[in-house]
Amino acid sequence: MFGFLKKARSFPTPPALPPLTAAQLRPRIKHVDYIRTLREAGVPPDQIPDHVPLCGDLLVTYAFDLPDTFIMATSKLLHSAGIAREDAPRLARENLGSTLPTVSFQTHDGCGMAMTGGELEASLLVLNGLWKVVQQDISGELLVTAPRRNRLLMCDSAHGHAVDALRTQTLKFSREFQDQHCLSNQIMVRRDNAWSLFAPH
């Protein structure tokens, strides 16, 4: 999946970075293979992006969002920006929520799709307040998939063949492009204000 990374015996010193601040921190959803591939390529531990589990094979990483690019947040960079590691999830979540474009939803074949217009869709998974609102219109359980960073699908488990439709749409989007932006075909369910893997009865 991450064939663009090549093993190397050593890594050059990173270029000088602009000042980084807590206000720039944003969440980035990644597949576990992202971190695994970096380690297997020999990337030094202090250059591995800081991360925490989200659900199943998905992780939450962090990035400093700059005007023309973004810089993945390592533990060292978090420290240099005055951010304690335990505060990173909350800060990234709050920053995303305060700067997020309006989220709209489209429905197709029994599935809803979140739209932000900024390839931020998968990052919506960390916004607890958003999912509390969405769940108010759900009769059964809220099921979600994130096949790509800009594709976030959902359905109501109580609606007929919605789960099958969700699987079909998820596979369709995951096959659009085979690149570093692919995430996961797993189905997640929202329970107790957290995501867990969905296991149909």
C-alpha positions as protocol buffer text, in pm:
chain_id: "A"
residue {
  index: 1
  type: MET
  ca { x: 0 y: 0 z: 0 }
}
residue {
  index: 2
  type: PHE
  ca { x: 286 y: 237 z: 76 }
}
residue {
  index: 3
  type: GLY
  ca { x: 527 y: 131 z: -196 }
}
residue {
  index: 4
  type: PHE
  ca { x: 652 y: 486 z: -241 }
}
residue {
  index: 5
  type: LEU
  ca { x: 854 y: 440 z: 80 }
}
residue {
  index: 6
  type: LYS
  ca { x: 1196 y: 286 z: 28 }
}
residue {
  index: 7
  type: LYS
  ca { x: 1424 y: 139 z: 288 }
}
residue {
  index: 8
  type: ALA
  ca { x: 1726 y: 352 z: 365 }
}
residue {
  index: 9
  type: ARG
  ca { x: 2030 y: 315 z: 585 }
}
residue {
  index: 10
  type: SER
  ca { x: 2012 y: 670 z: 712 }
}
residue {
  index: 11
  type: PHE
  ca { x: 1786 y: 971 z: 689 }
}
residue {
  index: 12
  type: PRO
  ca { x: 1884 y: 1331 z: 620 }
}
residue {
  index: 13
  type: THR
  ca { x: 1840 y: 1594 z: 884 }
}
residue {
  index: 14
  type: PRO
  ca { x: 1493 y: 1744 z: 838 }
}
residue {
  index: 15
  type: PRO
  ca { x: 1490 y: 2101 z: 705 }
}
residue {
  index: 16
  type: ALA
  ca { x: 1430 y: 2389 z: 943 }
}
residue {
  index: 17
  type: LEU
  ca { x: 1062 y: 2419 z: 1027 }
}
residue {
  index: 18
  type: PRO
  ca { x: 853 y: 2733 z: 1072 }
}
residue {
  index: 19
  type: PRO
  ca { x: 726 y: 2798 z: 1424 }
}
residue {
  index: 20
  type: LEU
  ca { x: 454 y: 2546 z: 1509 }
}
residue {
  index: 21
  type: THR
  ca { x: 163 y: 2626 z: 1740 }
}
residue {
  index: 22
  type: ALA
  ca { x: -113 y: 2439 z: 1917 }
}
residue {
  index: 23
  type: ALA
  ca { x: -373 y: 2622 z: 1706 }
}
residue {
  index: 24
  type: GLN
  ca { x: -237 y: 2451 z: 1391 }
}
residue {
  index: 25
  type: LEU
  ca { x: -287 y: 2095 z: 1517 }
}
residue {
  index: 26
  type: ARG
  ca { x: -542 y: 1881 z: 1330 }
}
residue {
  index: 27
  type: PRO
  ca { x: -632 y: 1509 z: 1338 }
}
residue {
  index: 28
  type: ARG
  ca { x: -545 y: 1278 z: 1048 }
}
residue {
  index: 29
  type: ILE
  ca { x: -692 y: 928 z: 1020 }
}
residue {
  index: 30
  type: LYS
  ca { x: -446 y: 660 z: 904 }
}
residue {
  index: 31
  type: HIS
  ca { x: -440 y: 285 z: 855 }
}
residue {
  index: 32
  type: VAL
  ca { x: -214 y: 91 z: 1092 }
}
residue {
  index: 33
  type: ASP
  ca { x: 0 y: -2 z: 790 }
}
residue {
  index: 34
  type: TYR
  ca { x: 110 y: 362 z: 766 }
}
residue {
  index: 35
  type: ILE
  ca { x: 303 y: 343 z: 1092 }
}
residue {
  index: 36
  type: ARG
  ca { x: 414 y: -16 z: 1032 }
}
residue {
  index: 37
  type: THR
  ca { x: 561 y: 74 z: 693 }
}
residue {
  index: 38
  type: LEU
  ca { x: 750 y: 371 z: 833 }
}
residue {
  index: 39
  type: ARG
  ca { x: 906 y: 150 z: 1100 }
}
residue {
  index: 40
  type: GLU
  ca { x: 993 y: -124 z: 852 }
}
residue {
  index: 41
  type: ALA
  ca { x: 1156 y: 137 z: 628 }
}
residue {
  index: 42
  type: GLY
  ca { x: 1387 y: 226 z: 915 }
}
residue {
  index: 43
  type: VAL
  ca { x: 1244 y: 567 z: 999 }
}
residue {
  index: 44
  type: PRO
  ca { x: 1394 y: 670 z: 1336 }
}
residue {
  index: 45
  type: PRO
  ca { x: 1152 y: 651 z: 1631 }
}
residue {
  index: 46
  type: ASP
  ca { x: 1169 y: 1027 z: 1688 }
}
residue {
  index: 47
  type: GLN
  ca { x: 1042 y: 1083 z: 1331 }
}
residue {
  index: 48
  type: ILE
  ca { x: 742 y: 849 z: 1364 }
}
residue {
  index: 49
  type: PRO
  ca { x: 416 y: 1050 z: 1382 }
}
residue {
  index: 50
  type: ASP
  ca { x: 249 y: 1045 z: 1721 }
}
residue {
  index: 51
  type: HIS
  ca { x: -65 y: 832 z: 1711 }
}
residue {
  index: 52
  type: VAL
  ca { x: -339 y: 667 z: 1914 }
}
residue {
  index: 53
  type: PRO
  ca { x: -580 y: 383 z: 1826 }
}
residue {
  index: 54
  type: LEU
  ca { x: -919 y: 477 z: 1686 }
}
residue {
  index: 55
  type: CYS
  ca { x: -1093 y: 148 z: 1602 }
}
residue {
  index: 56
  type: GLY
  ca { x: -977 y: -178 z: 1446 }
}
residue {
  index: 57
  type: ASP
  ca { x: -714 y: -102 z: 1183 }
}
residue {
  index: 58
  type: LEU
  ca { x: -754 y: 276 z: 1201 }
}
residue {
  index: 59
  type: LEU
  ca { x: -537 y: 522 z: 1395 }
}
residue {
  index: 60
  type: VAL
  ca { x: -558 y: 891 z: 1477 }
}
residue {
  index: 61
  type: THR
  ca { x: -240 y: 1080 z: 1393 }
}
residue {
  index: 62
  type: TYR
  ca { x: -188 y: 1456 z: 1410 }
}
residue {
  index: 63
  type: ALA
  ca { x: -56 y: 1719 z: 1173 }
}
residue {
  index: 64
  type: PHE
  ca { x: 30 y: 2088 z: 1192 }
}
residue {
  index: 65
  type: ASP
  ca { x: -183 y: 2255 z: 926 }
}
residue {
  index: 66
  type: LEU
  ca { x: 19 y: 2528 z: 754 }
}
residue {
  index: 67
  type: PRO
  ca { x: -95 y: 2762 z: 473 }
}
residue {
  index: 68
  type: ASP
  ca { x: 74 y: 2566 z: 194 }
}
residue {
  index: 69
  type: THR
  ca { x: 132 y: 2222 z: 346 }
}
residue {
  index: 70
  type: PHE
  ca { x: 102 y: 2018 z: 662 }
}
residue {
  index: 71
  type: ILE
  ca { x: 364 y: 1859 z: 886 }
}
residue {
  index: 72
  type: MET
  ca { x: 297 y: 1530 z: 1062 }
}
residue {
  index: 73
  type: ALA
  ca { x: 327 y: 1574 z: 1437 }
}
residue {
  index: 74
  type: THR
  ca { x: 591 y: 1367 z: 1615 }
}
residue {
  index: 75
  type: SER
  ca { x: 629 y: 1364 z: 1992 }
}
residue {
  index: 76
  type: LYS
  ca { x: 926 y: 1600 z: 1954 }
}
residue {
  index: 77
  type: LEU
  ca { x: 730 y: 1848 z: 1742 }
}
residue {
  index: 78
  type: LEU
  ca { x: 438 y: 1840 z: 1985 }
}
residue {
  index: 79
  type: HIS
  ca { x: 680 y: 1926 z: 2263 }
}
residue {
  index: 80
  type: SER
  ca { x: 836 y: 2208 z: 2061 }
}
residue {
  index: 81
  type: ALA
  ca { x: 489 y: 2355 z: 2008 }
}
residue {
  index: 82
  type: GLY
  ca { x: 420 y: 2339 z: 2381 }
}
residue {
  index: 83
  type: ILE
  ca { x: 165 y: 2058 z: 2349 }
}
residue {
  index: 84
  type: ALA
  ca { x: 158 y: 1774 z: 2602 }
}
residue {
  index: 85
  type: ARG
  ca { x: 96 y: 1440 z: 2430 }
}
residue {
  index: 86
  type: GLU
  ca { x: -210 y: 1374 z: 2645 }
}
residue {
  index: 87
  type: ASP
  ca { x: -359 y: 1706 z: 2529 }
}
residue {
  index: 88
  type: ALA
  ca { x: -308 y: 1641 z: 2155 }
}
residue {
  index: 89
  type: PRO
  ca { x: -637 y: 1451 z: 2096 }
}
residue {
  index: 90
  type: ARG
  ca { x: -848 y: 1724 z: 2257 }
}
residue {
  index: 91
  type: LEU
  ca { x: -662 y: 2012 z: 2090 }
}
residue {
  index: 92
  type: ALA
  ca { x: -674 y: 1854 z: 1745 }
}
residue {
  index: 93
  type: ARG
  ca { x: -1044 y: 1775 z: 1785 }
}
residue {
  index: 94
  type: GLU
  ca { x: -1129 y: 2129 z: 1902 }
}
residue {
  index: 95
  type: ASN
  ca { x: -925 y: 2291 z: 1624 }
}
residue {
  index: 96
  type: LEU
  ca { x: -1092 y: 2078 z: 1360 }
}
residue {
  index: 97
  type: GLY
  ca { x: -1437 y: 2153 z: 1495 }
}
residue {
  index: 98
  type: SER
  ca { x: -1375 y: 2528 z: 1503 }
}
residue {
  index: 99
  type: THR
  ca { x: -1238 y: 2551 z: 1147 }
}
residue {
  index: 100
  type: LEU
  ca { x: -1441 y: 2281 z: 973 }
}
residue {
  index: 101
  type: PRO
  ca { x: -1644 y: 2378 z: 665 }
}
residue {
  index: 102
  type: THR
  ca { x: -2015 y: 2307 z: 684 }
}
residue {
  index: 103
  type: VAL
  ca { x: -2078 y: 1932 z: 680 }
}
residue {
  index: 104
  type: SER
  ca { x: -2348 y: 1816 z: 441 }
}
residue {
  index: 105
  type: PHE
  ca { x: -2491 y: 1470 z: 388 }
}
residue {
  index: 106
  type: GLN
  ca { x: -2598 y: 1296 z: 68 }
}
residue {
  index: 107
  type: THR
  ca { x: -2797 y: 973 z: 49 }
}
residue {
  index: 108
  type: HIS
  ca { x: -2756 y: 699 z: -211 }
}
residue {
  index: 109
  type: ASP
  ca { x: -2888 y: 340 z: -206 }
}
residue {
  index: 110
  type: GLY
  ca { x: -2970 y: 361 z: 164 }
}
residue {
  index: 111
  type: CYS
  ca { x: -2631 y: 504 z: 262 }
}
residue {
  index: 112
  type: GLY
  ca { x: -2546 y: 853 z: 376 }
}
residue {
  index: 113
  type: MET
  ca { x: -2219 y: 1019 z: 280 }
}
residue {
  index: 114
  type: ALA
  ca { x: -2062 y: 1308 z: 470 }
}
residue {
  index: 115
  type: MET
  ca { x: -1924 y: 1592 z: 259 }
}
residue {
  index: 116
  type: THR
  ca { x: -1689 y: 1871 z: 372 }
}
residue {
  index: 117
  type: GLY
  ca { x: -1535 y: 1977 z: 43 }
}
residue {
  index: 118
  type: GLY
  ca { x: -1188 y: 1970 z: 190 }
}
residue {
  index: 119
  type: GLU
  ca { x: -1090 y: 1601 z: 200 }
}
residue {
  index: 120
  type: LEU
  ca { x: -1150 y: 1606 z: 576 }
}
residue {
  index: 121
  type: GLU
  ca { x: -1427 y: 1349 z: 581 }
}
residue {
  index: 122
  type: ALA
  ca { x: -1243 y: 1067 z: 763 }
}
residue {
  index: 123
  type: SER
  ca { x: -1127 y: 1314 z: 1029 }
}
residue {
  index: 124
  type: LEU
  ca { x: -1492 y: 1369 z: 1122 }
}
residue {
  index: 125
  type: LEU
  ca { x: -1472 y: 1039 z: 1309 }
}
residue {
  index: 126
  type: VAL
  ca { x: -1313 y: 1218 z: 1608 }
}
residue {
  index: 127
  type: LEU
  ca { x: -1590 y: 1479 z: 1644 }
}
residue {
  index: 128
  type: ASN
  ca { x: -1804 y: 1334 z: 1922 }
}
residue {
  index: 129
  type: GLY
  ca { x: -2052 y: 1620 z: 1912 }
}
residue {
  index: 130
  type: LEU
  ca { x: -2128 y: 1563 z: 1544 }
}
residue {
  index: 131
  type: TRP
  ca { x: -2214 y: 1199 z: 1598 }
}
residue {
  index: 132
  type: LYS
  ca { x: -2441 y: 1277 z: 1891 }
}
residue {
  index: 133
  type: VAL
  ca { x: -2645 y: 1496 z: 1656 }
}
residue {
  index: 134
  type: VAL
  ca { x: -2646 y: 1236 z: 1376 }
}
residue {
  index: 135
  type: GLN
  ca { x: -2759 y: 962 z: 1615 }
}
residue {
  index: 136
  type: GLN
  ca { x: -3074 y: 1157 z: 1698 }
}
residue {
  index: 137
  type: ASP
  ca { x: -3211 y: 1057 z: 1356 }
}
residue {
  index: 138
  type: ILE
  ca { x: -3105 y: 692 z: 1381 }
}
residue {
  index: 139
  type: SER
  ca { x: -3362 y: 424 z: 1465 }
}
residue {
  index: 140
  type: GLY
  ca { x: -3118 y: 134 z: 1507 }
}
residue {
  index: 141
  type: GLU
  ca { x: -2742 y: 168 z: 1535 }
}
residue {
  index: 142
  type: LEU
  ca { x: -2523 y: 414 z: 1348 }
}
residue {
  index: 143
  type: LEU
  ca { x: -2280 y: 229 z: 1120 }
}
residue {
  index: 144
  type: VAL
  ca { x: -1989 y: 402 z: 948 }
}
residue {
  index: 145
  type: THR
  ca { x: -1704 y: 321 z: 711 }
}
residue {
  index: 146
  type: ALA
  ca { x: -1403 y: 528 z: 600 }
}
residue {
  index: 147
  type: PRO
  ca { x: -1263 y: 366 z: 284 }
}
residue {
  index: 148
  type: ARG
  ca { x: -1062 y: 677 z: 194 }
}
residue {
  index: 149
  type: ARG
  ca { x: -961 y: 999 z: 366 }
}
residue {
  index: 150
  type: ASN
  ca { x: -1231 y: 1185 z: 167 }
}
residue {
  index: 151
  type: ARG
  ca { x: -1502 y: 920 z: 188 }
}
residue {
  index: 152
  type: LEU
  ca { x: -1711 y: 870 z: 502 }
}
residue {
  index: 153
  type: LEU
  ca { x: -2021 y: 653 z: 462 }
}
residue {
  index: 154
  type: MET
  ca { x: -2293 y: 573 z: 713 }
}
residue {
  index: 155
  type: CYS
  ca { x: -2624 y: 394 z: 747 }
}
residue {
  index: 156
  type: ASP
  ca { x: -2895 y: 311 z: 998 }
}
residue {
  index: 157
  type: SER
  ca { x: -2881 y: -59 z: 1088 }
}
residue {
  index: 158
  type: ALA
  ca { x: -3261 y: -61 z: 1128 }
}
residue {
  index: 159
  type: HIS
  ca { x: -3328 y: 10 z: 761 }
}
residue {
  index: 160
  type: GLY
  ca { x: -3371 y: -306 z: 554 }
}
residue {
  index: 161
  type: HIS
  ca { x: -3069 y: -381 z: 339 }
}
residue {
  index: 162
  type: ALA
  ca { x: -2876 y: -75 z: 455 }
}
residue {
  index: 163
  type: VAL
  ca { x: -2582 y: -279 z: 585 }
}
residue {
  index: 164
  type: ASP
  ca { x: -2541 y: -459 z: 253 }
}
residue {
  index: 165
  type: ALA
  ca { x: -2564 y: -128 z: 70 }
}
residue {
  index: 166
  type: LEU
  ca { x: -2300 y: 18 z: 300 }
}
residue {
  index: 167
  type: ARG
  ca { x: -2062 y: -269 z: 223 }
}
residue {
  index: 168
  type: THR
  ca { x: -2119 y: -232 z: -150 }
}
residue {
  index: 169
  type: GLN
  ca { x: -2061 y: 142 z: -152 }
}
residue {
  index: 170
  type: THR
  ca { x: -1755 y: 107 z: 70 }
}
residue {
  index: 171
  type: LEU
  ca { x: -1592 y: -143 z: -165 }
}
residue {
  index: 172
  type: LYS
  ca { x: -1674 y: 79 z: -462 }
}
residue {
  index: 173
  type: PHE
  ca { x: -1498 y: 379 z: -311 }
}
residue {
  index: 174
  type: SER
  ca { x: -1202 y: 180 z: -180 }
}
residue {
  index: 175
  type: ARG
  ca { x: -1133 y: 62 z: -536 }
}
residue {
  index: 176
  type: GLU
  ca { x: -1143 y: 410 z: -689 }
}
residue {
  index: 177
  type: PHE
  ca { x: -769 y: 458 z: -645 }
}
residue {
  index: 178
  type: GLN
  ca { x: -501 y: 240 z: -491 }
}
residue {
  index: 179
  type: ASP
  ca { x: -283 y: 500 z: -323 }
}
residue {
  index: 180
  type: GLN
  ca { x: -172 y: 623 z: 18 }
}
residue {
  index: 181
  type: HIS
  ca { x: -514 y: 774 z: 83 }
}
residue {
  index: 182
  type: CYS
  ca { x: -690 y: 437 z: 111 }
}
residue {
  index: 183
  type: LEU
  ca { x: -803 y: 363 z: 465 }
}
residue {
  index: 184
  type: SER
  ca { x: -1027 y: 72 z: 564 }
}
residue {
  index: 185
  type: ASN
  ca { x: -1331 y: -131 z: 457 }
}
residue {
  index: 186
  type: GLN
  ca { x: -1420 y: -223 z: 815 }
}
residue {
  index: 187
  type: ILE
  ca { x: -1767 y: -132 z: 943 }
}
residue {
  index: 188
  type: MET
  ca { x: -1773 y: 60 z: 1270 }
}
residue {
  index: 189
  type: VAL
  ca { x: -2064 y: 110 z: 1506 }
}
residue {
  index: 190
  type: ARG
  ca { x: -2119 y: 404 z: 1740 }
}
residue {
  index: 191
  type: ARG
  ca { x: -2173 y: 286 z: 2098 }
}
residue {
  index: 192
  type: ASP
  ca { x: -2118 y: 469 z: 2426 }
}
residue {
  index: 193
  type: ASN
  ca { x: -1968 y: 772 z: 2249 }
}
residue {
  index: 194
  type: ALA
  ca { x: -1696 y: 562 z: 2085 }
}
residue {
  index: 195
  type: TRP
  ca { x: -1635 y: 354 z: 1772 }
}
residue {
  index: 196
  type: SER
  ca { x: -1609 y: -22 z: 1782 }
}
residue {
  index: 197
  type: LEU
  ca { x: -1604 y: -291 z: 1514 }
}
residue {
  index: 198
  type: PHE
  ca { x: -1948 y: -398 z: 1396 }
}
residue {
  index: 199
  type: ALA
  ca { x: -2021 y: -769 z: 1411 }
}
residue {
  index: 200
  type: PRO
  ca { x: -2358 y: -850 z: 1251 }
}
residue {
  index: 201
  type: HIS
  ca { x: -2566 y: -1107 z: 1438 }
}
